Amino acid sequence: MVAAAGRDGRVGRSGGGGQTNDYMQPEEDWDRDLLLDPAWEKQQRKTFTAWCNSHLRKAGTQIENIEEDFRDGLKLMLLLEVISGERLAKPERGKMRVHKISNVNKALDFIASKGVKLVSIGAEGKETMVEILRLETKPSWCLLSCFCPSLCLSLAEPAHFALFCLSHSWKDGLGFCALIHRHRPELIDYGKLRKDDPLTNLNTAFDVAEKYLDIPKMLDAEDIVGTARPDEKAIMTYVSSFYHAFSGAQKAETAANRICKVLAVNQENEQLMEDYEKLASDLLEWIRRTIPWLENRAPENTMQAMQQKLEDFRDYRRLHKPPKVQEKCQLEINFNTLQTKLRLSNRPAFMPSEGKMVSDINNAWGGLEQAEKGYEEWLLNEIRRLERLDHLAEKFRQKASIHESWTDGKEAMLQQKDYETATLSEIKALLKKHEAFESDLAAHQDRVEQIAAIAQELNELDYYDSPSVNARCQKICDQWDNLGALTQKRREALERTEKLLETIDQLYLEYAKRAAPFNNWMEGAMEDLQDTFIVHTIEEIQGLTTAHEQFKATLPDADKERQAILGIHNEVSKIVQTYHVNMAGTNPYTTITPQEINGKWEHVRQLVPRRDQALMEEHARQQQNERLRKQFGAQANVIGPWIQTKMEFHLTCRSHEYSNNTAPLSFSCFSLSVPGMPWQLSFLGCDHSGTLGPEEFKACLISLGYDIGNDAQKKTGMMDCEDFRACLISMGYNMGEAEFARIMSIVDPNRMGVVTFQAFIDFMSRETADTDTADQVMASFKILAGDKNYITVDELRRELPPDQAEYCIARMAPYNGRDAVPGALDYMSFSTALYGESDL
């Protein structure tokens, strides 16, 4: 549906009274002739069908045959709702002819309500495309232009191309190519196009539009080139599709970028979740496969078969189990890392699927190790059984040799006194090592008993070398008893030393906990006592004097704390001397020594009288300044009104200058007041976007006259407290004392009484900073959805990168609102779920 142009190329317009111009009549005669042309009607049907489908697909449907698919009026009403953005009357859902006629009449009534007068068109007529859309008082494309009023009919650089006739201006294809190049210059090299090759130009434009702009091919290049006067309706319909493709590109791109940023965080987190789930599943599956193997205790009849089982078990421990131990550790690390990332990105905590929690994996692992221990014991028992049957004597010699090899050097090891010079951490390590040895010793108990049992059996079988076997067995048993006694003795020595070192460690910790804050207090006191002060009134110096007196009143209690801290250190020294503990190092919790504490305490005591003297001198100086200040105030009250009048004139002139600027500006008021004077100066500063960078703040302050007057602070880029307070109040801050004190602690952490330019910029930048929220993501999706309450799969795939589009499609719930269409997705619940406010 496009604008009908006269034969001379002029576009007809309807008058205000609904009467058409006289020169429109020849075109109407020409249109009547075209109605008899089957080729023209086929082209019209193809073009209009493609145009209808380009809109209907937004609602998840399409048409194939205009007469049949529009006959019941349902899709015709849906088309009008999509292109107008308005709701029509509720359609009839019956299958009878009366229901279909009612729906078509509702569609025609809606078209008429938009100022379009329909001639010779009724719901019961022959519902061809031309009859439905043929109009009297407007061109036949008015349905299109009524809902697409901003068609781009003039093109910018590089084409220098203006359209005067809708048929001839598009015939060489340069118009279509220029329209694409204007908005997407990377798609077409306009400089290489030739006006004398219209077929190539048209095919290039149509192919690029279909491939990259999602605009269906509505016309064939051959039909346009081979026709003396191409049909304006078909051309205008095609051009309207370009308008729709480009009109929302910028808003959609901004919205898509915001969504992509948020989705990237979720995709990364979900990838970590998937990795965790897969690693957990693989590990649990391996445990489930391994436990039955370890629980298979079918006995073997030969020593060779049992030896093979033993070798397989050793391969399991040496080759198969270590990587799984690493996987288990990595799984716990990944779980903790993922939970931290979710918390920092304001997402809900990760809950693994049932049976895959870290605790579940630990339980399964415990079952594996229990089965492994049982399997190992069974293997040893089976080997013993077979060895007793075949090589009982050789087994005795082997076991005796193995045991003697293991005990070699153990007695010397147990008699070491390495704990006497060890630190607490080293003692604990020695204890753990000793516990491991005790476990190892207990494990060898079974071997000793086996040696004795074999010797007894050999005696019962009247083995010829029983005397030597018995002697060797007795020696092993005696050595075993000695190892047990030495083990117990070493444990007692280690535990006794551990208790002493733990006592010292607790004292060290208590010393550190009390020494650190006391040291900080002394450093703060020294800093305060040496801090230069800037005061302007007697009241201020009196306040400093009062605070100093209060500080001096705390010195006796501070001295008691110092003595208590030193007492802790002395107690450590007493324990070391009493129990002859050989300390391997200094206090591990702090580097603050008693000597350092005493030195700083002495320095504080020396600084107190110096501060007394400085306050007394400043008090005398402020008394002199107060007299001068009163004299200045009296004179300022005389000159103040005159300055106020001049400044108002200056502001009026400046506001006119701003009004002539082409950039959009908003204004905020800053007030600078002089303490002790009954007047203040007000200035206007501009804000381009609501979020100002440092250069914009600086420009605003300069325009405010921030460097005016003879105030030395303002000339050096600093503002005093009262000026800063007035500035904040003028910008809308609710400035109570507590709030102002909080802000001053940020912009003036050193308590200098002034606000530097950089501190002012940093504070305002933080105050105006923007952050992404669930509402902002929801608003971005609403833009991509064309202001609908739902979004479709096609819209997501069209506006977002492929991976993020599929991510949204897989997770968005179906939309169930009253205005839902087939396949509609609920982007609102999805947006809130991204921030953990609901469940996906």
C-alpha angles and dihedrals in degrees: 000000000000139000112288112230127197122247089262090057097254118135112233120229128196119237125240090259094056094255118130123226117264094245090064091073097077090053091052089053088050090050090052089054090050091054087067092052110093092198091054092048091048090052092047091049093048094047096045093044091054091046092050092049092050087063100032093057087067085067093045099255143084143191131238103181117032097204094049101035094047094042096095091044095231098109091038089057090045090051091053091049092051097048095040099039089223133114119247126207115290108277126234113252098197124112097223123108092247090059092051092048090050092053093048090049090052089053092048091047090053091051090049090050088062092062097267115134112210118209125202092349121127137161090248097049128098099290101216121150094253094049094048094050102034108113136186112209100032133039115278090255094061092111087062098041092044090064099027103047099157103064112162102239097160123059130213129214135359096026102049080202126156125185117223102156119039092210105044099030092065098037097092092050094236091109093058092044092048091050090054093043091051092060103023107026093170092066099060132031096217094185092066095054120107126213091213092059102064095155093059091044093052095045090047092052095044094046094047091047092051096044102040107017099040090235110146118232104259100168137037116233091223092058091054097044093043094051122083092212113021115215111268093207094058092044094049091048089054092047091051089059089057090052091054091047094054104030098079099029098107096045091044092050092052091047092046092051092053092048092047091054093052093042091051090061092050093045092052091048092047091049088055089049091051091048090051093048092049094046091047092048092049093048094047091047090053090049091049091051095044100048095062089050090052091046094053101105100168106153122237126222098215135054090229092060092048091049089054091053090050090051091050090052091051090050088051092055096041102039113014106036102048095064089050090052088055091048091052092052092046090050092057091047091050091049093053092044091051093050090051093051091048092051093048092049092049093248128139119266119271116255111192118220118273114296095015102089116124088250091054091052091048090051092050090048090052090054089051093053091046090053090045092054092048092048092051092051091048092052092052093048092050092050090050091051093053093042091053089054097048112017109014096150095045089050091056092054092046094049092044091051092047092050094046090050091052094048092049107118095001095112092052090048092052092050094056118117097205089132092072093075099031128114122234093264090048091049090053089049090050090050092052090047089050091049088053089051091050089052089049090047091050090050089055091053088081091053092053091050090049091053090051092047092050090049090050091050091048089052091050089050089050095241110199094231096045094129093059091043091051093048092050091046091051092051091051092050093049091049090048092055090050091051090053092052093047090047093055092046093051092048091054091050093049094048092048092051091046092056092052093049092045089054090051091045091053090050090049090051093048089048091051093047092053099034095054098057091039090051090048089049091052092047090049090047091050090048092049093045091051096038115117114233131210115202132169105189140041089244091060095051090045089054091052090049092051091049090050092052090050089052092052089052089062095055097089092055090045090053090053090053090050092052091048091052091049088048091059090054091049090052090057090052090050093054092048092052096043099049096030092238112179102220112212097199149346132284105311094202101058143013093212109116128199088245091056091049092050091046094052092044090055090049091053090052091052094049095054097074090043089056090049090056094047092051092050092052092047091049090057091048093051091053088058092046092052091060091050092046093057090051091051093048092055091054093043092056088062097050096036100083091050092054091047091056092050093048093052088055090049092051092051091055093047093051089056089053091053092048090060093054114107094216116089109250135186122198135221127184124239120191125203114192131186113223112240095021125106094224140060138198120236124200136182123234126189128230118197101195112357091262112077127196123211094269091050091050089049091050090050092050092048090050088050090059091247090163096050128119131023095292105133092203093058092047090056094048099262134119125203122235098261093049089050092049091051090049092054093046091052089054092055103265117151094231111199119162094257093049092047091049089052092051093046090053086059101044096033107032092158092055094235092148094239137088116225121218091247092050090050091051093047091051095048091045091055092045093053097040117127127220134188117256136178089257091055092050089048090051090050092053089049089058092051090048093055093250092305124138089237138037131219132226092247092053092051092049091046097049104034135055111268099254094048093043091054089045090058094043092053093051107034115101119228114271112243102183124129090257093052121136127196110291095013113157129210107236093171097067088040091055094051091045090057087067096041095256094123140005121269 
